[in-house]
XYZ file of C-alpha atoms in Angstrom:
267
model
C -10.875 108.501 -2.053
C -7.858 109.848 -0.180
C -4.106 109.248 -0.236
C -2.507 106.340 1.596
C -1.545 107.707 5.056
C 1.416 105.308 5.318
C -0.236 101.908 5.672
C 2.451 99.227 6.178
C 1.193 96.223 8.177
C 4.473 94.316 7.764
C 6.918 96.677 9.495
C 7.212 98.949 12.511
C 5.855 101.279 13.659
C 2.505 99.964 12.415
C 3.357 96.307 13.076
C 4.050 97.034 16.735
C 1.256 99.565 17.270
C -1.246 100.091 14.431
C -3.639 102.320 16.363
C -2.028 105.728 15.662
C -2.175 104.998 11.923
C -5.819 103.948 12.150
C -6.668 107.084 14.157
C -4.997 109.239 11.523
C -6.763 107.358 8.732
C -10.171 107.922 10.325
C -9.514 111.648 10.323
C -7.591 112.126 7.065
C -8.082 109.060 4.868
C -11.229 107.106 5.781
C -11.014 105.174 2.488
C -7.703 104.722 0.707
C -5.919 102.365 -1.659
C -2.925 100.545 -0.133
C -0.660 99.636 -3.035
C 1.545 97.447 -0.845
C -1.255 94.907 -0.377
C -3.287 95.835 -3.483
C -6.435 96.375 -1.401
C -8.691 99.220 -0.433
C -8.705 100.034 3.276
C -11.819 101.353 5.043
C -11.070 102.959 8.393
C -14.353 104.211 9.857
C -16.720 101.883 11.680
C -19.872 103.221 10.010
C -18.338 102.715 6.572
C -17.161 99.206 7.471
C -20.676 98.270 8.580
C -22.041 99.644 5.319
C -19.603 97.445 3.377
C -20.737 94.413 5.373
C -24.391 95.164 4.653
C -24.042 95.880 0.925
C -23.977 92.315 -0.380
C -24.550 93.403 -3.968
C -21.487 95.661 -4.174
C -18.975 93.825 -1.985
C -17.799 90.232 -1.759
C -16.137 88.228 1.032
C -14.636 85.611 -1.256
C -11.086 87.004 -1.075
C -11.131 87.720 2.678
C -8.679 84.927 3.490
C -6.872 84.752 0.158
C -3.121 85.137 0.827
C -2.040 88.773 0.629
C 1.248 87.630 -0.916
C 0.522 85.673 -4.091
C 1.606 82.065 -3.704
C 4.593 81.015 -5.733
C 4.643 77.830 -7.839
C 6.512 75.895 -5.139
C 3.897 76.535 -2.446
C 1.058 75.843 -4.879
C 2.632 72.509 -5.818
C 3.039 71.513 -2.174
C -0.645 72.208 -1.519
C -1.747 70.211 -4.569
C 0.515 67.256 -3.826
C -0.530 67.244 -0.167
C -4.244 66.925 -0.880
C -5.073 70.425 0.343
C -8.846 70.473 0.038
C -9.921 73.607 1.878
C -13.028 75.248 0.413
C -14.834 78.564 1.015
C -16.883 78.135 4.165
C -18.110 80.918 6.469
C -15.970 84.057 6.507
C -14.945 83.849 2.847
C -18.204 82.925 1.187
C -21.063 84.793 -0.480
C -24.735 83.959 -0.879
C -26.204 81.461 -1.536
C -23.347 79.190 -0.426
C -22.713 81.244 2.706
C -26.334 80.760 3.733
C -26.018 76.984 3.271
C -22.952 76.863 5.509
C -24.381 79.224 8.100
C -27.700 77.375 8.267
C -26.145 73.939 8.594
C -23.383 74.946 11.010
C -25.939 76.651 13.274
C -27.834 73.359 13.523
C -24.768 71.872 15.251
C -23.165 74.918 16.880
C -26.065 75.898 19.135
C -26.367 78.287 22.062
C -26.866 75.263 24.304
C -23.581 73.730 23.150
C -21.769 77.014 23.886
C -23.381 77.268 27.343
C -22.265 73.728 28.132
C -18.647 74.865 27.733
C -18.843 77.168 30.781
C -17.884 74.599 33.459
C -14.945 73.404 31.362
C -13.721 76.980 30.768
C -14.075 77.862 34.461
C -12.215 74.759 35.581
C -9.354 75.249 33.133
C -9.033 78.951 33.952
C -8.823 78.184 37.684
C -6.190 75.525 37.018
C -3.966 77.973 35.175
C -4.460 80.920 37.557
C -3.893 78.729 40.612
C -0.653 77.619 39.010
C 0.859 81.113 38.958
C -1.109 82.889 41.723
C 1.458 82.081 44.398
C 4.165 83.850 42.413
C 2.188 87.093 42.583
C 2.799 87.935 38.940
C 2.610 86.364 35.505
C 2.767 87.092 31.809
C -0.962 86.663 31.234
C -0.620 86.167 27.487
C 1.785 83.245 27.648
C 0.432 81.816 30.916
C -3.305 82.079 30.287
C -4.625 83.993 27.311
C -2.762 82.042 24.613
C -3.340 78.522 25.887
C -6.849 78.693 27.354
C -8.684 79.475 24.066
C -6.770 76.645 22.391
C -7.860 74.180 25.070
C -11.475 75.349 24.792
C -11.638 75.021 21.009
C -9.978 71.594 21.221
C -12.609 70.487 23.732
C -15.407 71.861 21.561
C -14.218 70.036 18.443
C -13.252 66.836 20.226
C -9.499 67.046 19.657
C -7.313 65.668 22.487
C -5.730 68.367 24.649
C -2.270 66.969 23.976
C -2.765 68.271 20.429
C -2.795 71.875 21.705
C 0.711 72.667 20.357
C -0.375 71.413 16.915
C -3.446 73.646 16.937
C -1.547 76.682 18.200
C 1.094 76.217 15.519
C -1.558 75.742 12.833
C -3.427 78.909 13.826
C -0.222 80.935 13.811
C 0.862 79.404 10.501
C -2.455 80.171 8.865
C -2.400 83.811 9.962
C 1.124 84.233 8.587
C 0.309 82.265 5.441
C -2.677 84.481 4.639
C -1.626 87.905 5.907
C 2.158 87.737 5.967
C 4.711 89.224 3.594
C 6.522 86.005 2.723
C 9.448 84.983 0.599
C 8.957 81.837 -1.566
C 10.907 79.539 0.800
C 8.826 80.674 3.785
C 5.645 80.149 1.769
C 6.750 76.612 1.018
C 7.595 75.868 4.641
C 4.202 77.108 5.785
C 2.441 75.264 2.960
C 4.008 72.022 4.197
C 2.792 72.765 7.730
C -0.704 73.589 6.471
C -0.848 70.303 4.555
C 0.199 68.376 7.675
C -2.559 70.006 9.692
C -5.122 69.409 6.953
C -4.258 65.694 7.119
C -4.730 65.892 10.903
C -8.242 67.299 10.436
C -9.126 64.710 7.797
C -8.072 61.962 10.171
C -10.231 63.438 12.946
C -13.278 63.578 10.680
C -12.749 60.017 9.444
C -12.488 58.830 13.053
C -15.759 60.573 13.944
C -17.488 59.100 10.909
C -16.520 55.662 12.204
C -17.133 56.442 15.880
C -19.201 59.580 16.705
C -18.815 61.336 20.068
C -20.478 64.257 21.861
C -18.399 66.958 20.156
C -18.989 69.563 17.459
C -17.215 67.516 14.798
C -19.636 64.634 15.344
C -22.578 67.063 15.440
C -21.578 68.516 12.060
C -21.349 65.000 10.639
C -24.785 64.238 12.067
C -26.174 67.319 10.305
C -24.471 66.120 7.115
C -26.122 62.717 7.389
C -23.937 61.382 4.587
C -25.396 63.929 2.153
C -22.771 65.890 0.200
C -25.356 68.515 -0.714
C -25.444 69.460 2.973
C -21.675 69.205 3.550
C -18.873 67.368 1.835
C -16.139 65.921 4.034
C -13.731 68.606 2.800
C -16.287 71.280 3.649
C -16.558 69.980 7.228
C -12.751 70.029 7.474
C -12.828 73.609 6.167
C -15.343 74.590 8.870
C -13.142 72.980 11.526
C -10.088 74.820 10.197
C -12.028 78.105 10.359
C -13.167 77.384 13.932
C -9.647 76.534 15.053
C -8.236 79.804 13.709
C -11.130 82.046 14.736
C -11.500 80.304 18.093
C -7.864 80.545 19.045
C -5.631 83.278 17.600
C -8.336 85.938 17.352
C -9.754 85.056 20.784
C -6.318 85.251 22.402
C -5.704 88.662 20.827
C -9.127 89.944 21.902
C -8.624 88.793 25.495
C -5.132 90.291 25.655
C -6.346 93.651 24.343
C -9.313 93.589 26.744
C -7.095 92.898 29.770
C -4.659 95.631 28.755
C -7.514 98.095 28.348
C -8.945 97.212 31.759
C -5.530 97.603 33.382
C -5.154 101.028 31.762
C -8.661 102.102 32.741
C -10.600 99.826 35.163
C -13.733 101.913 34.560
C -13.736 101.252 30.806
């Protein structure tokens, strides 16, 4: 155990550029307690992998629990709004994690991912052709933010005109879970989360009544009406996880990859 090297994910300079702090932590404080978020921070890759592998000592159940404890107002909004999210993939331990992983993999196959390639290529060309004549573009706003949203919408069977809803929901969820929020901001985001949860419930109910060739319908086919495989709320929770992981994190990864390639094309 070593002293906190100055971990503050909510303010600059770390908010704008966290990498110098992480580099320092790897050298001086590979494992430290961050009182500001009441969590232990592990900085070295080998140690992180060891944590992931040691299922007896470490749990994932709090991995997407809000860093800032929810106040009574936000909790009430979630209850009144029918918020039914349950632990699914990234925040679940065995044996429940194995149940989710096994059943999701029956629907989310390598073949289904490969079938997305023509759609991704077409959409990417559409966007690039739209700004190519100008000779320059902000790649994040023009391409890297919207394209992952359109892909995940297509995968799940959500109309593309819902892209702003999905983008807002992904951003809201990230802030709701990992933000330093005052009670009024918590309540505002809780209301937005409830609205999006209702949107997902409606999608699932529509696919129960009229299945299509999308991942939502495939998950319902795996369920087969059996709550021991998936409940309806559990399928909605999987969809919510896919929408966040398939959009915000993908956009950030692509943006960092492009920046790295621009800095060093040989990387």
